[in-house]
Structures are given as structure tokens and as C-alpha cells.
């Protein structure tokens, strides 16, 4: 069985509105104990609790509590990304009905959503947005280095060709002048190509940072 996020719950106070478990554990019992312990305060918070070999992660926002159980290897970033995703989907789907809903009123429909998202965040590398952005940045950097190396390699080949041609023509003043202009042209073209690639990299970095922040 694939480890990752194994249990999820959405509750208003101590009223459980929906939950789903991907494995047979006592997650439901532990989750209710956590709800009881947190019922004394109403402040928004993110917290984690260890139990045996599992970690329970809890996100409380505007009176709505979203909770999940994950294995320790999942860390904190992925489970809390899952909780944020579930919170947004739940509020968007049910809106004001959340405030007056009875226990398990949304369970039949939303438990399927939690099941799908638990599988997504447990198995899809792209579910971790930060790691995905790091991967995209690494790919951009690799392409940039490869392109710059090709530009430099092409420049070296052109310079070698100029040197061989110059030796064949002897000390011709006319050829030296042409060769110098040709070298300058090649150098300038390489500068423009390199500047274009650097500008492209900066634009991509700006786009990725904008996507991550907004």
C-alpha cells in the first residue's frame, strides 16, 4: 500500500461534516480526541500531533477544521498543502450551508473528493507546488547553461577558422582588416545572443515567482 496521506476530515467545531479513510486504523478516534482538545479555542491555527508512526496535521480557519493523518515521511509541506486545497474546495462547494449543516451532511459527496485529493497529494510529484517550481527552475537553468555552452562553442570554432585563414593569406593587410571586423561581428553576435538568453531566463524566473506568490 502506498503511504502518504491516509485519512481526512472536515469539521465545524466538533461536528464532523465529512471524512474519508484510505486504511483501517483508529484515525477517526484520534481525530475526534484532537477536536475535543482544540474545542476550547477558536483562533485560526496550523498544528501537528504525532501518534504512533503517524502524524495528524490540523488546519483551523474561520471555525472550520480540516484534519489529515499522514505517515512521517510526508513531512509537513505536502499535508498542509492538501489541507489548504480541501478547505478551499469545501468552502467553495458548500458556502453558507456549512454553518448550519448537520453531522456528516456532506459526507456522501465530499468523501469522494477527499479520496481523490488524498491520492493526488500522496502520489503526484506536481502536487507539491514548491518542489514543482524548484524543478521548473532547475530545468530552465539546465537549458540556459546548455544554450550558453553552444554559443561559446560556436564562437571558438569561428575564431579557429579565422586564424587558419589568416595564416594561409600571410601578412595581407586587407585580410587582417577583414578578419578583425569579422571577429568583432562574431563577438557582438555572441553578446546579443547571450543577453537574449539572460533576459529570457529573468522573464521565466519572474513568471514562476509570480505564479508561486499569486
Tab-separated table of C-alpha atoms in Angstrom:
chain	number	residue	atom	x	y	z
A	1	UNK	CA	0.000	0.000	0.000
A	2	UNK	CA	1.291	3.452	-0.977
A	3	UNK	CA	1.958	5.579	2.067
A	4	UNK	CA	1.255	9.277	2.248
A	5	UNK	CA	-1.996	10.925	3.356
A	6	UNK	CA	-4.255	8.187	4.699
A	7	UNK	CA	-7.153	9.958	6.397
A	8	UNK	CA	-9.005	13.237	6.065
A	9	UNK	CA	-11.751	15.041	7.963
A	10	UNK	CA	-13.670	18.325	7.748
A	11	UNK	CA	-15.484	19.565	10.856
A	12	UNK	CA	-17.296	22.633	12.169
A	13	UNK	CA	-16.307	22.765	15.798
A	14	UNK	CA	-16.879	19.203	16.989
A	15	UNK	CA	-19.441	18.429	14.269
A	16	UNK	CA	-17.847	16.215	11.629
A	17	UNK	CA	-19.220	17.157	8.209
A	18	UNK	CA	-17.198	14.760	6.043
A	19	UNK	CA	-14.350	12.285	6.379
A	20	UNK	CA	-12.569	9.583	4.453
A	21	UNK	CA	-10.055	6.900	5.442
A	22	UNK	CA	-7.867	5.014	2.991
A	23	UNK	CA	-6.776	2.448	5.564
A	24	UNK	CA	-8.087	0.592	8.604
A	25	UNK	CA	-6.690	2.438	11.614
A	26	UNK	CA	-8.017	4.233	14.679
A	27	UNK	CA	-7.619	7.568	12.864
A	28	UNK	CA	-11.263	8.502	13.419
A	29	UNK	CA	-10.954	8.027	17.192
A	30	UNK	CA	-7.724	10.019	17.407
A	31	UNK	CA	-9.153	12.759	15.184
A	32	UNK	CA	-12.132	13.215	17.498
A	33	UNK	CA	-9.845	13.415	20.515
A	34	UNK	CA	-7.913	16.163	18.739
A	35	UNK	CA	-11.154	18.025	18.004
A	36	UNK	CA	-12.142	17.774	21.678
A	37	UNK	CA	-8.791	19.146	22.797
A	38	UNK	CA	-8.942	22.024	20.322
A	39	UNK	CA	-12.557	22.989	21.063
A	40	UNK	CA	-11.508	25.348	23.837
A	41	UNK	CA	-10.044	27.902	21.427
A	42	UNK	CA	-11.385	29.486	18.247
A	43	UNK	CA	-8.209	31.036	16.899
A	44	UNK	CA	-7.020	30.170	13.413
A	45	UNK	CA	-4.026	27.850	13.578
A	46	UNK	CA	-1.933	25.159	11.935
A	47	UNK	CA	-0.690	22.353	14.171
A	48	UNK	CA	0.616	18.793	14.061
A	49	UNK	CA	0.355	15.891	16.534
A	50	UNK	CA	2.245	12.614	16.482
A	51	UNK	CA	0.521	9.320	17.222
A	52	UNK	CA	2.391	6.018	16.884
A	53	UNK	CA	4.054	6.159	13.447
A	54	UNK	CA	1.625	8.704	12.017
A	55	UNK	CA	1.313	12.483	12.174
A	56	UNK	CA	-2.024	14.298	12.414
A	57	UNK	CA	-1.972	17.718	10.757
A	58	UNK	CA	-4.712	20.222	11.578
A	59	UNK	CA	-5.692	23.486	9.887
A	60	UNK	CA	-8.307	25.657	11.589
A	61	UNK	CA	-9.695	28.657	9.683
A	62	UNK	CA	-12.829	30.693	10.449
A	63	UNK	CA	-14.314	27.986	12.654
A	64	UNK	CA	-13.760	25.238	10.083
A	65	UNK	CA	-11.278	22.497	10.964
A	66	UNK	CA	-9.617	20.389	8.270
A	67	UNK	CA	-7.553	17.463	9.512
A	68	UNK	CA	-5.499	14.693	7.921
A	69	UNK	CA	-3.322	11.786	9.010
A	70	UNK	CA	-0.118	11.061	7.103
A	71	UNK	CA	2.978	8.956	7.511
A	72	UNK	CA	6.022	10.681	8.950
A	73	UNK	CA	7.880	10.581	5.611
A	74	UNK	CA	5.352	13.001	4.095
A	75	UNK	CA	6.752	15.865	6.164
A	76	UNK	CA	4.587	18.940	6.756
A	77	UNK	CA	4.504	20.861	3.484
A	78	UNK	CA	2.539	18.296	1.450
A	79	UNK	CA	-0.084	17.527	4.156
A	80	UNK	CA	-0.716	21.233	4.752
A	81	UNK	CA	-0.939	21.845	1.012
A	82	UNK	CA	-3.585	19.094	0.983
A	83	UNK	CA	-5.447	20.712	3.893
A	84	UNK	CA	-5.444	24.097	2.162
A	85	UNK	CA	-6.754	22.503	-1.026
A	86	UNK	CA	-9.538	20.668	0.835
A	87	UNK	CA	-10.508	23.805	2.774
A	88	UNK	CA	-10.838	25.862	-0.414
A	89	UNK	CA	-12.839	23.161	-2.202
A	90	UNK	CA	-15.168	22.649	0.766
A	91	UNK	CA	-15.919	26.350	1.256
A	92	UNK	CA	-16.361	26.916	-2.475
A	93	UNK	CA	-18.743	23.957	-2.771
A	94	UNK	CA	-20.953	24.494	0.290
A	95	UNK	CA	-20.563	28.150	1.281
A	96	UNK	CA	-23.029	29.320	3.951
A	97	UNK	CA	-24.569	25.855	4.273
A	98	UNK	CA	-21.519	24.895	6.343
A	99	UNK	CA	-22.734	26.988	9.300
A	100	UNK	CA	-25.964	25.032	9.791
A	101	UNK	CA	-25.169	21.610	8.346
A	102	UNK	CA	-25.780	18.559	10.499
A	103	UNK	CA	-23.176	15.857	11.179
A	104	UNK	CA	-21.982	14.089	8.023
A	105	UNK	CA	-24.314	16.167	5.849
A	106	UNK	CA	-21.635	16.498	3.144
A	107	UNK	CA	-20.005	13.112	3.649
A	108	UNK	CA	-21.550	11.177	0.752
A	109	UNK	CA	-20.414	13.697	-1.839
A	110	UNK	CA	-17.268	15.213	-0.351
A	111	UNK	CA	-15.677	11.990	0.896
A	112	UNK	CA	-15.083	11.118	-2.773
A	113	UNK	CA	-13.358	14.469	-3.281
A	114	UNK	CA	-11.106	13.837	-0.293
A	115	UNK	CA	-10.277	10.366	-1.596
A	116	UNK	CA	-9.218	11.768	-4.964
A	117	UNK	CA	-7.168	14.579	-3.456
A	118	UNK	CA	-5.507	12.283	-0.916
A	119	UNK	CA	-4.344	10.065	-3.759
A	120	UNK	CA	-3.224	13.107	-5.770
A	121	UNK	CA	-1.153	14.647	-2.977
A	122	UNK	CA	0.279	11.246	-1.984
A	123	UNK	CA	1.390	10.084	-5.433
A	124	UNK	CA	1.727	13.047	-7.812
A	125	UNK	CA	5.088	14.901	-7.549
A	126	UNK	CA	3.449	18.001	-9.047
A	127	UNK	CA	1.103	18.229	-6.069
A	128	UNK	CA	3.925	19.787	-4.067
A	129	UNK	CA	3.906	23.260	-5.599
A	130	UNK	CA	7.251	24.349	-4.141
A	131	UNK	CA	9.046	21.252	-5.395
A	132	UNK	CA	7.367	21.676	-8.776
A	133	UNK	CA	8.616	25.268	-9.021
A	134	UNK	CA	12.101	24.170	-7.998
A	135	UNK	CA	12.003	21.519	-10.716
A	136	UNK	CA	10.923	24.070	-13.318
A	137	UNK	CA	13.703	26.432	-12.237
A	138	UNK	CA	16.245	23.603	-12.478
A	139	UNK	CA	15.065	22.776	-15.999
A	140	UNK	CA	15.337	26.418	-17.048
A	141	UNK	CA	18.849	26.634	-15.604
A	142	UNK	CA	19.896	23.458	-17.437
A	143	UNK	CA	18.578	24.779	-20.754
A	144	UNK	CA	20.305	28.142	-20.232
A	145	UNK	CA	23.662	26.536	-19.456
A	146	UNK	CA	23.325	24.262	-22.484
A	147	UNK	CA	22.488	27.190	-24.781
A	148	UNK	CA	25.313	29.359	-23.472
A	149	UNK	CA	27.802	26.494	-23.926
A	150	UNK	CA	26.644	26.086	-27.532
A	151	UNK	CA	27.121	29.799	-28.151
A	152	UNK	CA	30.627	29.722	-26.708
A	153	UNK	CA	31.498	26.567	-28.646
A	154	UNK	CA	30.306	28.149	-31.903
A	155	UNK	CA	32.362	31.246	-31.140
A	156	UNK	CA	35.501	29.146	-30.589
A	157	UNK	CA	35.009	27.355	-33.911
A	158	UNK	CA	34.630	30.669	-35.748
A	159	UNK	CA	37.761	32.098	-34.134
A	160	UNK	CA	39.754	28.976	-35.117
A	161	UNK	CA	38.550	29.324	-38.719
A	162	UNK	CA	39.666	32.965	-38.803
A	163	UNK	CA	43.141	32.043	-37.507
A	164	UNK	CA	43.651	29.318	-40.133
A	165	UNK	CA	42.501	31.601	-42.945
A	166	UNK	CA	44.810	34.345	-41.739
A	167	UNK	CA	47.877	32.059	-41.815
A	168	UNK	CA	47.062	30.998	-45.374
A	169	UNK	CA	46.890	34.615	-46.596
A	170	UNK	CA	50.187	35.602	-44.992
A	171	UNK	CA	50.539	39.144	-43.809
A	172	UNK	CA	47.918	40.685	-46.088
A	173	UNK	CA	46.844	43.960	-44.524
A	174	UNK	CA	43.498	43.802	-46.282
A	175	UNK	CA	42.684	40.356	-44.870
A	176	UNK	CA	43.733	41.358	-41.358
A	177	UNK	CA	41.311	44.242	-41.528
A	178	UNK	CA	38.518	41.976	-42.748
A	179	UNK	CA	39.380	39.336	-40.150
A	180	UNK	CA	39.273	41.906	-37.375
A	181	UNK	CA	35.880	43.129	-38.484
A	182	UNK	CA	34.641	39.534	-38.723
A	183	UNK	CA	35.846	38.758	-35.190
A	184	UNK	CA	34.135	41.874	-33.906
A	185	UNK	CA	30.930	40.863	-35.675
A	186	UNK	CA	31.079	37.355	-34.177
A	187	UNK	CA	31.806	38.742	-30.719
A	188	UNK	CA	28.920	41.204	-30.960
A	189	UNK	CA	26.523	38.496	-32.171
A	190	UNK	CA	27.567	36.261	-29.277
A	191	UNK	CA	26.962	39.122	-26.850
A	192	UNK	CA	23.479	39.703	-28.252
A	193	UNK	CA	22.620	36.005	-28.080
A	194	UNK	CA	23.910	35.746	-24.508
A	195	UNK	CA	21.985	38.888	-23.482
A	196	UNK	CA	18.821	37.498	-25.063
A	197	UNK	CA	19.172	34.204	-23.186
A	198	UNK	CA	19.770	36.002	-19.879
A	199	UNK	CA	16.695	38.201	-20.463
A	200	UNK	CA	14.654	35.085	-21.240
A	201	UNK	CA	15.827	33.472	-18.003
A	202	UNK	CA	14.854	36.567	-15.993
A	203	UNK	CA	11.396	36.626	-17.593
A	204	UNK	CA	10.855	32.942	-16.810
A	205	UNK	CA	12.023	33.435	-13.199
A	206	UNK	CA	9.641	36.410	-12.830
A	207	UNK	CA	6.747	34.367	-14.230
A	208	UNK	CA	7.454	31.393	-11.940
A	209	UNK	CA	7.754	33.631	-8.856
A	210	UNK	CA	4.509	35.433	-9.801
A	211	UNK	CA	2.722	32.067	-10.204
A	212	UNK	CA	4.053	30.886	-6.837
A	213	UNK	CA	3.110	34.083	-4.964
A	214	UNK	CA	-0.286	34.675	-6.546
